[in-house]
Short mmCIF file of C-alpha atoms and ligand atoms in Angstrom, two decimals:
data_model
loop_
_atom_site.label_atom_id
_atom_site.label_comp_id
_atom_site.label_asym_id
_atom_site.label_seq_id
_atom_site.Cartn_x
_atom_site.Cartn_y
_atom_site.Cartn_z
CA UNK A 6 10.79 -11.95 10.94
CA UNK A 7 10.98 -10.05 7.59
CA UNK A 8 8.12 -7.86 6.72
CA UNK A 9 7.73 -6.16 2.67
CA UNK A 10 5.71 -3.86 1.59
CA UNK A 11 4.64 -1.98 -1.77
CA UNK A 12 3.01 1.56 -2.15
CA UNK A 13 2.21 3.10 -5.87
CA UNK A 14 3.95 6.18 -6.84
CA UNK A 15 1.73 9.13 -6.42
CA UNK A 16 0.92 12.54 -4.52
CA UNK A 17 -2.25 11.69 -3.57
CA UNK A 18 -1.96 9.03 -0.95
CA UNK A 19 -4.99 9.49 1.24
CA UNK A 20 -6.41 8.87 4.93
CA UNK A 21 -7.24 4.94 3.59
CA UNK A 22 -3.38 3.97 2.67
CA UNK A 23 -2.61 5.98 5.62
CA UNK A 24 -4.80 3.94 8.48
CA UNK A 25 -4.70 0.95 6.06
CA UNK A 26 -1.06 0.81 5.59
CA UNK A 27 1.36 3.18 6.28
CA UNK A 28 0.77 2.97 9.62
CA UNK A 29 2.02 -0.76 9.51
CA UNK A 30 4.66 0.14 7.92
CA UNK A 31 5.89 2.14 10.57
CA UNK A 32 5.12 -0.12 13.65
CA UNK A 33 6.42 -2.85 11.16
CA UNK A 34 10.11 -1.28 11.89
CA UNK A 35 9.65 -2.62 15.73
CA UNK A 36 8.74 -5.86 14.89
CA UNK A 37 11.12 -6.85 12.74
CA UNK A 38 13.47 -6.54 9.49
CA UNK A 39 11.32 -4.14 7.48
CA UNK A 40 11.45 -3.31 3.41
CA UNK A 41 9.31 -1.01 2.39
CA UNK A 42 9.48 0.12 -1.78
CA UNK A 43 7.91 2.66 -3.88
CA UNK A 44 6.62 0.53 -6.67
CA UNK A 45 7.42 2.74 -9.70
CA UNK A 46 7.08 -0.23 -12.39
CA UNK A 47 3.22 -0.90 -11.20
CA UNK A 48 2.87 2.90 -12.02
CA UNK A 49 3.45 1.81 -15.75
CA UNK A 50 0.55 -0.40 -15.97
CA UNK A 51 -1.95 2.72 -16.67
CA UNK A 52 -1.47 5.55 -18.58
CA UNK A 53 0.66 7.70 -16.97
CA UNK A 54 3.22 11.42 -17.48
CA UNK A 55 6.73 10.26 -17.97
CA UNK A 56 8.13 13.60 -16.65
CA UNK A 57 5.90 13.46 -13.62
CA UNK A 58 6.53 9.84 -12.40
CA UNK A 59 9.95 11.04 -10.55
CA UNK A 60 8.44 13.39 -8.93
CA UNK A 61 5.48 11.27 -8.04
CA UNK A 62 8.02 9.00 -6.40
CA UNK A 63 10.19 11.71 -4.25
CA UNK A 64 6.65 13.07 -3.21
CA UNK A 65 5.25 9.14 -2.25
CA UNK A 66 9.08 8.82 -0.67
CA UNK A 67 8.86 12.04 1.51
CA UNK A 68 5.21 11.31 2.60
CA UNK A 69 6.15 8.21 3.86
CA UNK A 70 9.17 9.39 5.76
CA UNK A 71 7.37 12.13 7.26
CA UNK A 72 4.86 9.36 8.37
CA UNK A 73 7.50 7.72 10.33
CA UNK A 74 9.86 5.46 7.95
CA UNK A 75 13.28 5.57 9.43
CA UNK A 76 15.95 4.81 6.67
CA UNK A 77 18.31 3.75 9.53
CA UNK A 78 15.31 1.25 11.07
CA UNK A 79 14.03 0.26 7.39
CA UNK A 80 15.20 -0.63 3.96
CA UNK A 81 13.36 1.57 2.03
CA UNK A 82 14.08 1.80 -2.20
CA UNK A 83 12.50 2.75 -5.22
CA UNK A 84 11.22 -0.84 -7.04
CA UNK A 85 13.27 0.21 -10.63
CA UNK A 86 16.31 0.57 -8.86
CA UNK A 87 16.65 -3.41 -8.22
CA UNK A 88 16.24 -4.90 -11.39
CA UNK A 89 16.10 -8.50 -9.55
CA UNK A 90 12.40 -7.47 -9.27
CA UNK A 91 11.73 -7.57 -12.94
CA UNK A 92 13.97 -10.50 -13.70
CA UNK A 93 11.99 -12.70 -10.96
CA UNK A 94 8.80 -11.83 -12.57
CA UNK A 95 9.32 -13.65 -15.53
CA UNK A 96 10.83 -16.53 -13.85
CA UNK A 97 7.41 -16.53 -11.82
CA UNK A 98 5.57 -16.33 -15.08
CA UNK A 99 6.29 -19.66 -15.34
CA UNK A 100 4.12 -20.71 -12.12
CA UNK A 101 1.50 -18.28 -12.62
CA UNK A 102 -1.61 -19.66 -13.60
CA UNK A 103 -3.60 -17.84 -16.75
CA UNK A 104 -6.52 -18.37 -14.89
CA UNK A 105 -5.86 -17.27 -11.89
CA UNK A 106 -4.43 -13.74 -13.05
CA UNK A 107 -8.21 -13.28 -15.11
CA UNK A 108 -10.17 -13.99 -11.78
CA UNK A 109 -8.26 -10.79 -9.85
CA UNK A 110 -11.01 -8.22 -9.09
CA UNK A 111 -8.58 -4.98 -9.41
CA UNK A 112 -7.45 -6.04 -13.12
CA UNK A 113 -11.26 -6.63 -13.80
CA UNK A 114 -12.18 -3.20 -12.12
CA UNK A 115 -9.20 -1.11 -14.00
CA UNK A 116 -9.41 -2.98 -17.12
CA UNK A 117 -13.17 -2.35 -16.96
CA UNK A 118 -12.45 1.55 -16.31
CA UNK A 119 -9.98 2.37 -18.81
CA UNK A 120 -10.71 3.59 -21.86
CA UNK A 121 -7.46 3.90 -23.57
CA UNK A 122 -4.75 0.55 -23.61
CA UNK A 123 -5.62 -2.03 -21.79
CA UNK A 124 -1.81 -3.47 -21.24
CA UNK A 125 -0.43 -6.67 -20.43
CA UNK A 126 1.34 -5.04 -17.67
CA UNK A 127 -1.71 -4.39 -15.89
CA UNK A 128 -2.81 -8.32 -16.55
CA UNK A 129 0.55 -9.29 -15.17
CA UNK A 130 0.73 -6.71 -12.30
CA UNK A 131 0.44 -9.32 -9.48
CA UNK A 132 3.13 -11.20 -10.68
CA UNK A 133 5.55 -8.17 -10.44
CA UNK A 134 4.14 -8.20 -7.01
CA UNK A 135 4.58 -11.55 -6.01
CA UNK A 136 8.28 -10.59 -7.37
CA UNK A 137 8.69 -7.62 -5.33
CA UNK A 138 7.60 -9.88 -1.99
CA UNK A 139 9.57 -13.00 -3.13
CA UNK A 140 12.41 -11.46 -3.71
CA UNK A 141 13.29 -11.12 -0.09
CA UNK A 142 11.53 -13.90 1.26
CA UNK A 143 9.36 -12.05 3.63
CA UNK A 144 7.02 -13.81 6.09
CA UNK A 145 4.62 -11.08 6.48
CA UNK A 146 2.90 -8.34 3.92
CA UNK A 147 1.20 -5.57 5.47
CA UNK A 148 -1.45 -4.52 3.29
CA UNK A 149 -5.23 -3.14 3.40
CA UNK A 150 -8.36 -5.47 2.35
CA UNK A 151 -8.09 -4.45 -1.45
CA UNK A 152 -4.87 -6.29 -1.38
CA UNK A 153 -5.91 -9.39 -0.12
CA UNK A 154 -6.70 -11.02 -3.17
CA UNK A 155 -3.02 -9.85 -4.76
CA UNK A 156 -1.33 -11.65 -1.36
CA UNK A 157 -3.49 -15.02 -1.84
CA UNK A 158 -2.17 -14.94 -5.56
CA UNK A 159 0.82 -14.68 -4.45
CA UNK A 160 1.30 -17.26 -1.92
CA UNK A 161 -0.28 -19.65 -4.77
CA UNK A 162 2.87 -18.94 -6.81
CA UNK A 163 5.13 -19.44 -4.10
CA UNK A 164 3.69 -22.61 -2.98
CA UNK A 165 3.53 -23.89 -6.88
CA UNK A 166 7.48 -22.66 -7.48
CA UNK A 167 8.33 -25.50 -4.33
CA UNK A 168 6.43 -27.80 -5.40
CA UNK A 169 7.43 -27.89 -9.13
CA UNK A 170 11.30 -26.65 -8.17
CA UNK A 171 12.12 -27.61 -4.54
CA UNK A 172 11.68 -25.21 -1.09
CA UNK A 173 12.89 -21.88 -2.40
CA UNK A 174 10.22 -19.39 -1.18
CA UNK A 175 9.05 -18.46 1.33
CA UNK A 176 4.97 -18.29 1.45
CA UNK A 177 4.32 -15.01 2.57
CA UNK A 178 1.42 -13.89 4.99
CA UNK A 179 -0.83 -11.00 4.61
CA UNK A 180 -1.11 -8.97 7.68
CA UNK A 181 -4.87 -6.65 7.10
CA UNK A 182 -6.05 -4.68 10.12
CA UNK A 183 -8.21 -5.54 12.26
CA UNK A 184 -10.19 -2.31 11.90
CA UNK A 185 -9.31 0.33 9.34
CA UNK A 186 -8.40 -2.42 6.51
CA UNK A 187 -11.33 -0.69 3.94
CA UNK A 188 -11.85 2.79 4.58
CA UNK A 189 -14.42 4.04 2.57
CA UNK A 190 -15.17 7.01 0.00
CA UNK A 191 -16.83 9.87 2.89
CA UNK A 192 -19.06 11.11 0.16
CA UNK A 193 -19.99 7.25 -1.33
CA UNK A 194 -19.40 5.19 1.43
CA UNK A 195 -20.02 1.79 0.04
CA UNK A 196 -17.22 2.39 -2.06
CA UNK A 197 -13.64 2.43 -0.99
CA UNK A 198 -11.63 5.67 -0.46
CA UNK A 199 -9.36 6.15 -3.45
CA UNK A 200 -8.06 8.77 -5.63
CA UNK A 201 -8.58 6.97 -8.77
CA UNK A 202 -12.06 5.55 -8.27
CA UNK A 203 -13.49 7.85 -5.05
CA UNK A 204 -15.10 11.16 -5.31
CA UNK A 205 -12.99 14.49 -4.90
CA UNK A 206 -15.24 15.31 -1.80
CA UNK A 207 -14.91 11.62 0.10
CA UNK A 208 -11.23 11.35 -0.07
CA UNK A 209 -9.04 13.08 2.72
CA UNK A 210 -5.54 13.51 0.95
CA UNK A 211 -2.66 13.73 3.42
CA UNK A 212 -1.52 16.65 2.10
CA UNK A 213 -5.00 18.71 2.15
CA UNK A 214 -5.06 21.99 4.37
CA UNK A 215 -6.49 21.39 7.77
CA UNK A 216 -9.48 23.24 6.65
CA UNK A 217 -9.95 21.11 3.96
CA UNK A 218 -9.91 17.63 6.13
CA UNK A 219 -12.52 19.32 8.40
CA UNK A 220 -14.68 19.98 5.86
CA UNK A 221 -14.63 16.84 3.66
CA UNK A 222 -15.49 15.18 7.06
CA UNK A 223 -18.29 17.17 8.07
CA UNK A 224 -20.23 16.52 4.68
CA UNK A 225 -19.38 12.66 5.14
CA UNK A 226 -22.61 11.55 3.63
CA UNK A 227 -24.57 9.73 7.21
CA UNK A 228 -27.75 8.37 7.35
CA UNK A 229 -31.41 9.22 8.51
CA UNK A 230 -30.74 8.41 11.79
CA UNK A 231 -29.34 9.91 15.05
CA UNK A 232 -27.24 6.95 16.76
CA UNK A 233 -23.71 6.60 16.51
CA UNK A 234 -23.00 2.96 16.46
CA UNK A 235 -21.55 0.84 13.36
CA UNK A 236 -24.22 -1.11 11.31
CA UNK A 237 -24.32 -2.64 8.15
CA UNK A 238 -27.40 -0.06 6.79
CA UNK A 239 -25.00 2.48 8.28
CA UNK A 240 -22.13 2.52 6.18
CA UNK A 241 -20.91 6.37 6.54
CA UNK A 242 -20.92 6.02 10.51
CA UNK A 243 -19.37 3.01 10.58
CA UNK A 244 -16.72 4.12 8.44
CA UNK A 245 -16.21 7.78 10.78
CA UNK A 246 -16.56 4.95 13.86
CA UNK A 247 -13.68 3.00 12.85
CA UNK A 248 -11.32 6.17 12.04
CA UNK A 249 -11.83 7.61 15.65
CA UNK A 250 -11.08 4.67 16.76
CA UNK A 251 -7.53 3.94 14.42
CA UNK A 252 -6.63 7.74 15.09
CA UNK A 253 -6.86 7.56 19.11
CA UNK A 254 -5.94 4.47 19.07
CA UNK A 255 -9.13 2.41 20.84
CA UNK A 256 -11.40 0.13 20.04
CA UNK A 257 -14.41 0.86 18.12
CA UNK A 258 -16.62 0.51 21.05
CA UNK A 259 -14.96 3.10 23.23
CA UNK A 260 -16.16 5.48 20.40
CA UNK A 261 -19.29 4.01 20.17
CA UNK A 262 -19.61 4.64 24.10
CA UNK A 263 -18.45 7.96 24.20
CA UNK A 264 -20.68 9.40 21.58
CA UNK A 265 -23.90 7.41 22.64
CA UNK A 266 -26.59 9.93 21.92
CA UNK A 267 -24.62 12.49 21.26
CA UNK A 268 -26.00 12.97 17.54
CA UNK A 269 -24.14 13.40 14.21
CA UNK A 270 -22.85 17.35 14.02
CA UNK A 271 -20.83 16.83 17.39
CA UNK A 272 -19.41 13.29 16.31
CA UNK A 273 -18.22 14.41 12.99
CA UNK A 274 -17.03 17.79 14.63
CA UNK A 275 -14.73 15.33 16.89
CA UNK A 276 -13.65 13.30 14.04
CA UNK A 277 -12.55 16.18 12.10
CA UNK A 278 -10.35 17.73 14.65
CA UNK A 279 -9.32 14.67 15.29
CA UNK A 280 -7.80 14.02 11.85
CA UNK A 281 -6.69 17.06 11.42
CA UNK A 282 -4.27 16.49 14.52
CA UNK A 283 -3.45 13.29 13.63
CA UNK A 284 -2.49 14.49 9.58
CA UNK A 285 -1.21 17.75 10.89
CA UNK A 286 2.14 17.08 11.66
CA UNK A 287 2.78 14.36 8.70
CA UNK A 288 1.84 17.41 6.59
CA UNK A 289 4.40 19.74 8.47
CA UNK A 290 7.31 16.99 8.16
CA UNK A 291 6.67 16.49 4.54
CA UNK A 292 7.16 19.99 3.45
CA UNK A 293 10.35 19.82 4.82
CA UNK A 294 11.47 16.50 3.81
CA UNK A 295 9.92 16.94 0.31
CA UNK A 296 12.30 20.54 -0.30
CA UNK A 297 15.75 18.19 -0.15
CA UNK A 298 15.48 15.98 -3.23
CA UNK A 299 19.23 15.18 -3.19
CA UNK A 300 18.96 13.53 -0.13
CA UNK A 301 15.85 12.12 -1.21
CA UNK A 302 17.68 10.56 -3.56
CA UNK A 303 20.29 9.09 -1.17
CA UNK A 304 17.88 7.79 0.65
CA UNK A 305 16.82 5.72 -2.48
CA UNK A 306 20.38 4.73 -3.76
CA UNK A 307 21.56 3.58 0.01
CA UNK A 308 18.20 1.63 0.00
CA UNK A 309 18.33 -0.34 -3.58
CA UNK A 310 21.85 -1.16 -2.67
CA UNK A 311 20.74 -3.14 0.80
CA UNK A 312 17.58 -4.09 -1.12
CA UNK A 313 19.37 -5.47 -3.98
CA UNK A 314 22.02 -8.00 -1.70
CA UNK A 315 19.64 -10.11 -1.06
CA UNK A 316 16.86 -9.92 -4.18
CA UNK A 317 19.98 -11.12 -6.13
CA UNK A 318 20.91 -14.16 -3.55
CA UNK A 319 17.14 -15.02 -4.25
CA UNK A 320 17.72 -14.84 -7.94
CA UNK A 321 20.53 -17.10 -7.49
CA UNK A 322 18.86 -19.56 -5.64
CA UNK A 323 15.70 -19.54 -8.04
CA UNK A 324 17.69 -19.57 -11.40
CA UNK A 325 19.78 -22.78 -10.01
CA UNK A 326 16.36 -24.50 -9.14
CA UNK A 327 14.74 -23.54 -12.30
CA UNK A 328 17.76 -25.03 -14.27
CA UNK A 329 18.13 -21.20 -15.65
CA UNK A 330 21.57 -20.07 -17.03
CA UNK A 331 25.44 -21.21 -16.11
CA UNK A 332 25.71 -23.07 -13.07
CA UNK A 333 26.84 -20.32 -10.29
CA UNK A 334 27.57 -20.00 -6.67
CA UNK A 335 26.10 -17.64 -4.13
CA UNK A 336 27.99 -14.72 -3.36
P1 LIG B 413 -1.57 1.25 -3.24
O1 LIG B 413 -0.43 2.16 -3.48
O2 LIG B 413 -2.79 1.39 -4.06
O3 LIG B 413 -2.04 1.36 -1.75
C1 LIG B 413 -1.11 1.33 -0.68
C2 LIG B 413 -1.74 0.60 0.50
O4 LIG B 413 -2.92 1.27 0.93
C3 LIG B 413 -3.96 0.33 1.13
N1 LIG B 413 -5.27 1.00 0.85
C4 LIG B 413 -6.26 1.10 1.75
N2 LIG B 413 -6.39 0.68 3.02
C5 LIG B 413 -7.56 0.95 3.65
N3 LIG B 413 -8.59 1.63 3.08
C6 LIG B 413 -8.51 2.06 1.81
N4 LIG B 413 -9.53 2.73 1.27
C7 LIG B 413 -7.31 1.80 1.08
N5 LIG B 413 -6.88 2.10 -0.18
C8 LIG B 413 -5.64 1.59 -0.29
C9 LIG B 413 -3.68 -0.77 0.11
O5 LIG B 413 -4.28 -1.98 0.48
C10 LIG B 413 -2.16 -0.83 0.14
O6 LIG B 413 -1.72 -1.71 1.17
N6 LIG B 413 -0.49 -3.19 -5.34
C11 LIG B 413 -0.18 -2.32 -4.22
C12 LIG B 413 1.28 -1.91 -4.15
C13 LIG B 413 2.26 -3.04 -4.13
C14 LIG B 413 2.50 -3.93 -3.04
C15 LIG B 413 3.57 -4.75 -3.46
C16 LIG B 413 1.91 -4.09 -1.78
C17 LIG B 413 3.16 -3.35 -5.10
N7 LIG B 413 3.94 -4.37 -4.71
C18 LIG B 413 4.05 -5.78 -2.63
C19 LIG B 413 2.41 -5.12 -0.96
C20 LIG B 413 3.45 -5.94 -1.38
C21 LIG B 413 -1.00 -1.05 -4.36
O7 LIG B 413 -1.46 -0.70 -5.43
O8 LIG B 413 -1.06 -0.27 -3.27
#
């Protein structure tokens, strides 16, 4: 089974990609053929510093390694260095429906947000996504619940390039958690947790001091109330309910359990030491790994080269069914 997955370049990444995501990635390596990318074109889609995208990616790169990516148990590449990506998004361009791309909630949301250039890039950002997971025909696409929508898309296009050109995709699945898919904003909790759209106080970055984790947590915004239980007019416990649970690893109940009647200021006390345990090493790892940018870098180039073997065999194959170019062979 192959298994791809995307992450945008940035320093920020925060507890959300961390129990929504990254922590797939990582048991993804045991599961099967994992590809994991740092999706540097999708950081061109908003405005953005030219001189600080590299380093965005190196510290996205190190943050993930520290996590638990294993170079010599993953493929793991930076998205510009495999130029196959951007090829196969025009060639999917072609089985993309208008309408479709107009209906997806993030474009709506960012395009609704920005107040300088609204590009085309950031119209046609799920099709350089579809790309990046077509590309190596991979059965399953770990992802959290905000990416759902981009996966579905995706699987359209796939489906529509068969049926138009013959069976030449493979129709990915997404894989969401079962808890811990949508963690929200601590300080807004009916909102997501995200450094672009979250407040400064209700997002845990991985990188924060341990002081600073335990205190974001123990002003999560809570409710009236004293019980700790999840409930949908309890969005801020639920949301501290379901990260105890992802960070020991047990079901949401056990937590429920353990802290029944135990009131707020001790649960949120055991959540925050909790995180901080869990983040604490991650944070000690990526200091070191993020000092050693040349083999950073290697890590990259031996990664696009394993990456790009077999996006191009795709390219091939879809080019020959599309009736693109000179006739060629594989290989
Ligand atoms: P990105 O970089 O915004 O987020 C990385 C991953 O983190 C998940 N995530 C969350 N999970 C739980 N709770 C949250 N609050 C939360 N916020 C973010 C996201 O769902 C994502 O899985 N478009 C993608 C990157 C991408 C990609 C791909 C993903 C590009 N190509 C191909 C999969 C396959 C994105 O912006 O992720």
């Amino acid at each position: 089974m192959r298994i791809f997955s995307g992450i945008q370049p940035t320093g920020r990444k925060h507890l959300g990609n961390y129990i929504g995501a990254i922590t797939q990635y990582v048991a993804g390596q045991d599961r099967g053929e994992a590809i994991y990318c740092v999706v540097d074109l999708h950081a061109l889609t908003v405005p953005y510093q030219p001189e600080a995208l590299r380093d965005a990616v190196y510290d996205t790169q190190a943050t993930l390694l520290a996590a638990g990516l294993d170079p010599e148990r993953c493929i793991f590449f930076r998205q510009s260095d495999v130029p196959e990506h951007s090829e196969l998004t025009w060639l999917l361009m072609a089985v993309t429906s208008y309408g479709e791309l107009t209906r997806m909630t993030q474009f709506k949301d960012k395009a609704g947000a920005q107040r300088e250039l609204v590009t085309a890039g950031l119209f046609t950002y799920p099709v350089l996504m579809a790309a990046d997971v077509l590309a190596y025909r991979a059965h399953e696409v770990p992802v959290g619940e905000d990416q759902r929508q981009h996966v579905e898309l995706m699987r359209d296009v796939a489906e529509r390039f068969n049926a138009r050109f013959g069976e030449t995709l493979v129709v990915p699945e997404p894989r969401i958690p079962a808890v811990g898919a949508r963690i929200m904003d601590l300080g807004a909790p009916e909102n997501k947790m995200s450094t672009t759209g979250g407040t400064a106080q209700g997002t845990v970055l991985l990188l924060d001091e341990p002081a600073t984790v335990a205190k974001k947590i123990r002003s999560a915004v809570t409710d009236a109330g004293t019980e700790v239980r999840r409930a949908p007019d309890k969005p801020g416990i639920s949301n501290l309910v379901d990260i105890l649970a992802v960070v020991r690893g047990v079901a949401p109940e056990t937590v429920e359990q353990e802290f029944d009647g135990s009131g707020y200021g001790a649960f949120k006390q055991a959540v925050a030491d909790a995180v901080v345990d869990y983040l604490a090493p991650v944070r000690e790892r990526y200091r070191t790994l993020r000092g050693d940018e040349a083999e950073l870098e290697r890590i990259l180039e031996a990664g696009a080269d394993k990456a790009r073997a077999i996006a191009a065999a795709t390219i091939v194959d879809v080019r020959a069914a599309m009736g693109v170019g000179a006739v060629r062979s594989r290989g």
